[in-house]
Amino acid sequence: MFLTRLIYVSTLCESCDAKALDDILDISRDHNKQSHLTGLLSHNQKYFLQCIEGSRDAVNHTYNHILNDHRHNNVTILYYKEIDSRQFGDWSMGDIPQSSLTELLNLQFSASNQFNPYEMSGESAYQMLLELKQNLPSE
Ligand code: FAD
């Protein structure tokens, strides 16, 4: 089965607080380990930017669950590609909090210094996640 990488952006719902975020990361890590999925979840108080890598079936199946999750909305795919190898294989779901999303990094990959992945191309979002993983310890 082909390896696939998917990146999407979404908007947090008001109810999505720190506790909800912990729940999301816990369930993601459990499910993703079982499905051999890997990736990163970056977020500030408004937006999620997530990358998921794995078999095409597992990526599509999980994305369909994510799409129906009430803790976020306006889920928009930025990037979907068959790939030769994983780039985020060290994390079942790496957590990239707001503090890592510096103005400099936002400016490098988007039109402003604010974290707003809706304004990024898929390639910019991917390159930004590659940059962010450099400082993220393996799980
Ligand atoms: P169920 O557990 O049956 O839940 C059904 C719905 O109830 C969910 O869609 C959600 O809207 C709501 N819900 C579930 N748990 C809670 C809770 N603790 N508090 C409030 N509402 C709740 N899952 C993965 O497996 N891998 C991922 O990489 C992944 N990434 C995610 C990223 C984001 C930004 C979000 C919001 C969710 C992510 N999830 C991920 C979780 C995924 O959306 C599903 O909740 C999870 O896969 C369980 O699916 P389910 O249909 O069995 O949901």
PDB file of N, CA, C and O in Angstrom, residues 30-76:
ATOM      1  N   ASP A  30      -2.677   7.023  20.467  1.00  0.00           N
ATOM      2  CA  ASP A  30      -3.129   5.623  20.592  1.00  0.00           C
ATOM      3  C   ASP A  30      -3.514   5.060  19.231  1.00  0.00           C
ATOM      4  O   ASP A  30      -3.013   4.021  18.803  1.00  0.00           O
ATOM      5  N   HIS A  31      -4.421   5.761  18.554  1.00  0.00           N
ATOM      6  CA  HIS A  31      -4.920   5.265  17.256  1.00  0.00           C
ATOM      7  C   HIS A  31      -3.797   5.190  16.230  1.00  0.00           C
ATOM      8  O   HIS A  31      -3.713   4.225  15.466  1.00  0.00           O
ATOM      9  N   ASN A  32      -2.974   6.219  16.205  1.00  0.00           N
ATOM     10  CA  ASN A  32      -1.958   6.286  15.153  1.00  0.00           C
ATOM     11  C   ASN A  32      -0.915   5.187  15.306  1.00  0.00           C
ATOM     12  O   ASN A  32      -0.432   4.643  14.302  1.00  0.00           O
ATOM     13  N   LYS A  33      -0.593   4.868  16.568  1.00  0.00           N
ATOM     14  CA  LYS A  33       0.358   3.752  16.767  1.00  0.00           C
ATOM     15  C   LYS A  33      -0.223   2.472  16.193  1.00  0.00           C
ATOM     16  O   LYS A  33       0.464   1.708  15.522  1.00  0.00           O
ATOM     17  N   GLN A  34      -1.511   2.252  16.461  1.00  0.00           N
ATOM     18  CA  GLN A  34      -2.160   1.026  15.959  1.00  0.00           C
ATOM     19  C   GLN A  34      -2.198   0.998  14.428  1.00  0.00           C
ATOM     20  O   GLN A  34      -2.104  -0.071  13.822  1.00  0.00           O
ATOM     21  N   SER A  35      -2.332   2.148  13.825  1.00  0.00           N
ATOM     22  CA  SER A  35      -2.492   2.223  12.366  1.00  0.00           C
ATOM     23  C   SER A  35      -1.190   2.552  11.643  1.00  0.00           C
ATOM     24  O   SER A  35      -1.199   2.790  10.434  1.00  0.00           O
ATOM     25  N   HIS A  36      -0.097   2.607  12.401  1.00  0.00           N
ATOM     26  CA  HIS A  36       1.230   2.945  11.823  1.00  0.00           C
ATOM     27  C   HIS A  36       1.202   4.306  11.130  1.00  0.00           C
ATOM     28  O   HIS A  36       1.822   4.492  10.073  1.00  0.00           O
ATOM     29  N   LEU A  37       0.466   5.223  11.736  1.00  0.00           N
ATOM     30  CA  LEU A  37       0.451   6.595  11.230  1.00  0.00           C
ATOM     31  C   LEU A  37       1.442   7.436  12.034  1.00  0.00           C
ATOM     32  O   LEU A  37       1.634   7.191  13.234  1.00  0.00           O
ATOM     33  N   THR A  38       2.025   8.410  11.381  1.00  0.00           N
ATOM     34  CA  THR A  38       2.947   9.314  12.062  1.00  0.00           C
ATOM     35  C   THR A  38       2.619  10.742  11.632  1.00  0.00           C
ATOM     36  O   THR A  38       1.948  10.953  10.609  1.00  0.00           O
ATOM     37  N   GLY A  39       3.118  11.726  12.405  1.00  0.00           N
ATOM     38  CA  GLY A  39       2.859  13.098  11.988  1.00  0.00           C
ATOM     39  C   GLY A  39       3.047  14.111  13.090  1.00  0.00           C
ATOM     40  O   GLY A  39       3.543  13.807  14.176  1.00  0.00           O
ATOM     41  N   LEU A  40       2.627  15.320  12.774  1.00  0.00           N
ATOM     42  CA  LEU A  40       2.753  16.453  13.698  1.00  0.00           C
ATOM     43  C   LEU A  40       1.434  17.227  13.746  1.00  0.00           C
ATOM     44  O   LEU A  40       0.718  17.309  12.744  1.00  0.00           O
ATOM     45  N   LEU A  41       1.173  17.811  14.923  1.00  0.00           N
ATOM     46  CA  LEU A  41       0.011  18.690  15.078  1.00  0.00           C
ATOM     47  C   LEU A  41       0.506  20.017  15.652  1.00  0.00           C
ATOM     48  O   LEU A  41       0.945  20.086  16.800  1.00  0.00           O
ATOM     49  N   SER A  42       0.464  21.068  14.831  1.00  0.00           N
ATOM     50  CA  SER A  42       0.833  22.384  15.338  1.00  0.00           C
ATOM     51  C   SER A  42      -0.449  23.178  15.536  1.00  0.00           C
ATOM     52  O   SER A  42      -1.454  22.966  14.840  1.00  0.00           O
ATOM     53  N   HIS A  43      -0.405  24.102  16.498  1.00  0.00           N
ATOM     54  CA  HIS A  43      -1.649  24.811  16.837  1.00  0.00           C
ATOM     55  C   HIS A  43      -1.343  26.085  17.604  1.00  0.00           C
ATOM     56  O   HIS A  43      -0.358  26.164  18.343  1.00  0.00           O
ATOM     57  N   ASN A  44      -2.209  27.073  17.418  1.00  0.00           N
ATOM     58  CA  ASN A  44      -2.257  28.207  18.333  1.00  0.00           C
ATOM     59  C   ASN A  44      -3.687  28.251  18.873  1.00  0.00           C
ATOM     60  O   ASN A  44      -4.371  27.226  18.879  1.00  0.00           O
ATOM     61  N   GLN A  45      -4.147  29.411  19.354  1.00  0.00           N
ATOM     62  CA  GLN A  45      -5.498  29.421  19.947  1.00  0.00           C
ATOM     63  C   GLN A  45      -6.590  29.462  18.892  1.00  0.00           C
ATOM     64  O   GLN A  45      -7.773  29.334  19.211  1.00  0.00           O
ATOM     65  N   LYS A  46      -6.201  29.644  17.626  1.00  0.00           N
ATOM     66  CA  LYS A  46      -7.210  29.722  16.557  1.00  0.00           C
ATOM     67  C   LYS A  46      -7.176  28.525  15.615  1.00  0.00           C
ATOM     68  O   LYS A  46      -8.216  28.060  15.150  1.00  0.00           O
ATOM     69  N   TYR A  47      -5.984  28.091  15.238  1.00  0.00           N
ATOM     70  CA  TYR A  47      -5.856  27.156  14.120  1.00  0.00           C
ATOM     71  C   TYR A  47      -5.073  25.901  14.469  1.00  0.00           C
ATOM     72  O   TYR A  47      -4.141  25.940  15.280  1.00  0.00           O
ATOM     73  N   PHE A  48      -5.449  24.800  13.789  1.00  0.00           N
ATOM     74  CA  PHE A  48      -4.636  23.582  13.765  1.00  0.00           C
ATOM     75  C   PHE A  48      -3.992  23.474  12.382  1.00  0.00           C
ATOM     76  O   PHE A  48      -4.634  23.790  11.363  1.00  0.00           O
ATOM     77  N   LEU A  49      -2.764  22.981  12.379  1.00  0.00           N
ATOM     78  CA  LEU A  49      -2.126  22.557  11.128  1.00  0.00           C
ATOM     79  C   LEU A  49      -1.567  21.172  11.411  1.00  0.00           C
ATOM     80  O   LEU A  49      -0.705  21.010  12.281  1.00  0.00           O
ATOM     81  N   GLN A  50      -2.098  20.171  10.720  1.00  0.00           N
ATOM     82  CA  GLN A  50      -1.694  18.788  11.018  1.00  0.00           C
ATOM     83  C   GLN A  50      -1.182  18.094   9.769  1.00  0.00           C
ATOM     84  O   GLN A  50      -1.729  18.265   8.674  1.00  0.00           O
ATOM     85  N   CYS A  51      -0.144  17.291   9.980  1.00  0.00           N
ATOM     86  CA  CYS A  51       0.366  16.418   8.923  1.00  0.00           C
ATOM     87  C   CYS A  51       0.216  14.976   9.389  1.00  0.00           C
ATOM     88  O   CYS A  51       0.560  14.652  10.536  1.00  0.00           O
ATOM     89  N   ILE A  52      -0.289  14.129   8.521  1.00  0.00           N
ATOM     90  CA  ILE A  52      -0.419  12.698   8.809  1.00  0.00           C
ATOM     91  C   ILE A  52       0.230  11.925   7.669  1.00  0.00           C
ATOM     92  O   ILE A  52      -0.045  12.204   6.495  1.00  0.00           O
ATOM     93  N   GLU A  53       1.042  10.954   8.027  1.00  0.00           N
ATOM     94  CA  GLU A  53       1.690  10.102   7.025  1.00  0.00           C
ATOM     95  C   GLU A  53       1.405   8.636   7.348  1.00  0.00           C
ATOM     96  O   GLU A  53       1.370   8.257   8.524  1.00  0.00           O
ATOM     97  N   GLY A  54       1.252   7.838   6.315  1.00  0.00           N
ATOM     98  CA  GLY A  54       1.046   6.407   6.517  1.00  0.00           C
ATOM     99  C   GLY A  54       0.466   5.803   5.258  1.00  0.00           C
ATOM    100  O   GLY A  54       0.521   6.409   4.177  1.00  0.00           O
ATOM    101  N   SER A  55      -0.102   4.594   5.398  1.00  0.00           N
ATOM    102  CA  SER A  55      -0.700   3.971   4.212  1.00  0.00           C
ATOM    103  C   SER A  55      -1.863   4.834   3.739  1.00  0.00           C
ATOM    104  O   SER A  55      -2.520   5.513   4.551  1.00  0.00           O
ATOM    105  N   ARG A  56      -2.122   4.796   2.458  1.00  0.00           N
ATOM    106  CA  ARG A  56      -3.210   5.617   1.914  1.00  0.00           C
ATOM    107  C   ARG A  56      -4.531   5.307   2.614  1.00  0.00           C
ATOM    108  O   ARG A  56      -5.286   6.217   2.965  1.00  0.00           O
ATOM    109  N   ASP A  57      -4.796   4.007   2.849  1.00  0.00           N
ATOM    110  CA  ASP A  57      -6.049   3.638   3.519  1.00  0.00           C
ATOM    111  C   ASP A  57      -6.135   4.228   4.919  1.00  0.00           C
ATOM    112  O   ASP A  57      -7.169   4.771   5.319  1.00  0.00           O
ATOM    113  N   ALA A  58      -5.031   4.094   5.665  1.00  0.00           N
ATOM    114  CA  ALA A  58      -5.046   4.580   7.064  1.00  0.00           C
ATOM    115  C   ALA A  58      -5.170   6.101   7.106  1.00  0.00           C
ATOM    116  O   ALA A  58      -5.911   6.647   7.940  1.00  0.00           O
ATOM    117  N   VAL A  59      -4.467   6.780   6.216  1.00  0.00           N
ATOM    118  CA  VAL A  59      -4.551   8.248   6.186  1.00  0.00           C
ATOM    119  C   VAL A  59      -5.978   8.679   5.851  1.00  0.00           C
ATOM    120  O   VAL A  59      -6.573   9.528   6.534  1.00  0.00           O
ATOM    121  N   ASN A  60      -6.558   8.082   4.812  1.00  0.00           N
ATOM    122  CA  ASN A  60      -7.910   8.498   4.399  1.00  0.00           C
ATOM    123  C   ASN A  60      -8.947   8.165   5.474  1.00  0.00           C
ATOM    124  O   ASN A  60      -9.850   8.970   5.751  1.00  0.00           O
ATOM    125  N   HIS A  61      -8.814   6.986   6.062  1.00  0.00           N
ATOM    126  CA  HIS A  61      -9.761   6.558   7.096  1.00  0.00           C
ATOM    127  C   HIS A  61      -9.726   7.524   8.282  1.00  0.00           C
ATOM    128  O   HIS A  61     -10.754   8.007   8.760  1.00  0.00           O
ATOM    129  N   THR A  62      -8.508   7.836   8.736  1.00  0.00           N
ATOM    130  CA  THR A  62      -8.365   8.722   9.901  1.00  0.00           C
ATOM    131  C   THR A  62      -8.817  10.133   9.569  1.00  0.00           C
ATOM    132  O   THR A  62      -9.469  10.802  10.386  1.00  0.00           O
ATOM    133  N   TYR A  63      -8.501  10.576   8.362  1.00  0.00           N
ATOM    134  CA  TYR A  63      -8.935  11.929   7.970  1.00  0.00           C
ATOM    135  C   TYR A  63     -10.460  12.041   8.021  1.00  0.00           C
ATOM    136  O   TYR A  63     -11.003  13.072   8.436  1.00  0.00           O
ATOM    137  N   ASN A  64     -11.164  10.983   7.631  1.00  0.00           N
ATOM    138  CA  ASN A  64     -12.629  11.028   7.671  1.00  0.00           C
ATOM    139  C   ASN A  64     -13.148  11.173   9.099  1.00  0.00           C
ATOM    140  O   ASN A  64     -14.151  11.866   9.336  1.00  0.00           O
ATOM    141  N   HIS A  65     -12.472  10.522  10.060  1.00  0.00           N
ATOM    142  CA  HIS A  65     -12.849  10.719  11.470  1.00  0.00           C
ATOM    143  C   HIS A  65     -12.578  12.163  11.889  1.00  0.00           C
ATOM    144  O   HIS A  65     -13.405  12.802  12.544  1.00  0.00           O
ATOM    145  N   ILE A  66     -11.393  12.655  11.527  1.00  0.00           N
ATOM    146  CA  ILE A  66     -10.993  14.013  11.917  1.00  0.00           C
ATOM    147  C   ILE A  66     -11.980  15.041  11.360  1.00  0.00           C
ATOM    148  O   ILE A  66     -12.376  15.983  12.039  1.00  0.00           O
ATOM    149  N   LEU A  67     -12.379  14.820  10.119  1.00  0.00           N
ATOM    150  CA  LEU A  67     -13.296  15.742   9.435  1.00  0.00           C
ATOM    151  C   LEU A  67     -14.598  15.929  10.209  1.00  0.00           C
ATOM    152  O   LEU A  67     -15.183  17.011  10.213  1.00  0.00           O
ATOM    153  N   ASN A  68     -15.059  14.843  10.864  1.00  0.00           N
ATOM    154  CA  ASN A  68     -16.345  14.889  11.566  1.00  0.00           C
ATOM    155  C   ASN A  68     -16.219  15.271  13.037  1.00  0.00           C
ATOM    156  O   ASN A  68     -17.189  15.188  13.776  1.00  0.00           O
ATOM    157  N   ASP A  69     -15.043  15.657  13.452  1.00  0.00           N
ATOM    158  CA  ASP A  69     -14.816  15.967  14.870  1.00  0.00           C
ATOM    159  C   ASP A  69     -15.332  17.369  15.183  1.00  0.00           C
ATOM    160  O   ASP A  69     -14.981  18.339  14.498  1.00  0.00           O
ATOM    161  N   HIS A  70     -16.159  17.461  16.239  1.00  0.00           N
ATOM    162  CA  HIS A  70     -16.807  18.745  16.570  1.00  0.00           C
ATOM    163  C   HIS A  70     -15.867  19.741  17.239  1.00  0.00           C
ATOM    164  O   HIS A  70     -16.276  20.878  17.506  1.00  0.00           O
ATOM    165  N   ARG A  71     -14.667  19.304  17.558  1.00  0.00           N
ATOM    166  CA  ARG A  71     -13.759  20.216  18.260  1.00  0.00           C
ATOM    167  C   ARG A  71     -13.067  21.202  17.319  1.00  0.00           C
ATOM    168  O   ARG A  71     -12.321  22.063  17.751  1.00  0.00           O
ATOM    169  N   HIS A  72     -13.310  21.047  16.032  1.00  0.00           N
ATOM    170  CA  HIS A  72     -12.788  22.015  15.060  1.00  0.00           C
ATOM    171  C   HIS A  72     -13.722  22.059  13.858  1.00  0.00           C
ATOM    172  O   HIS A  72     -14.621  21.232  13.716  1.00  0.00           O
ATOM    173  N   ASN A  73     -13.521  23.060  13.005  1.00  0.00           N
ATOM    174  CA  ASN A  73     -14.348  23.160  11.796  1.00  0.00           C
ATOM    175  C   ASN A  73     -13.530  23.760  10.650  1.00  0.00           C
ATOM    176  O   ASN A  73     -12.335  24.018  10.810  1.00  0.00           O
ATOM    177  N   ASN A  74     -14.215  23.960   9.526  1.00  0.00           N
ATOM    178  CA  ASN A  74     -13.560  24.508   8.328  1.00  0.00           C
ATOM    179  C   ASN A  74     -12.270  23.748   7.987  1.00  0.00           C
ATOM    180  O   ASN A  74     -11.219  24.344   7.719  1.00  0.00           O
ATOM    181  N   VAL A  75     -12.376  22.422   8.020  1.00  0.00           N
ATOM    182  CA  VAL A  75     -11.203  21.570   7.757  1.00  0.00           C
ATOM    183  C   VAL A  75     -10.895  21.612   6.250  1.00  0.00           C
ATOM    184  O   VAL A  75     -11.764  21.312   5.427  1.00  0.00           O
ATOM    185  N   THR A  76      -9.668  22.011   5.923  1.00  0.00           N
ATOM    186  CA  THR A  76      -9.302  22.251   4.521  1.00  0.00           C
ATOM    187  C   THR A  76      -7.979  21.555   4.190  1.00  0.00           C
ATOM    188  O   THR A  76      -6.952  21.817   4.836  1.00  0.00           O
TER     189      THR A  76
END
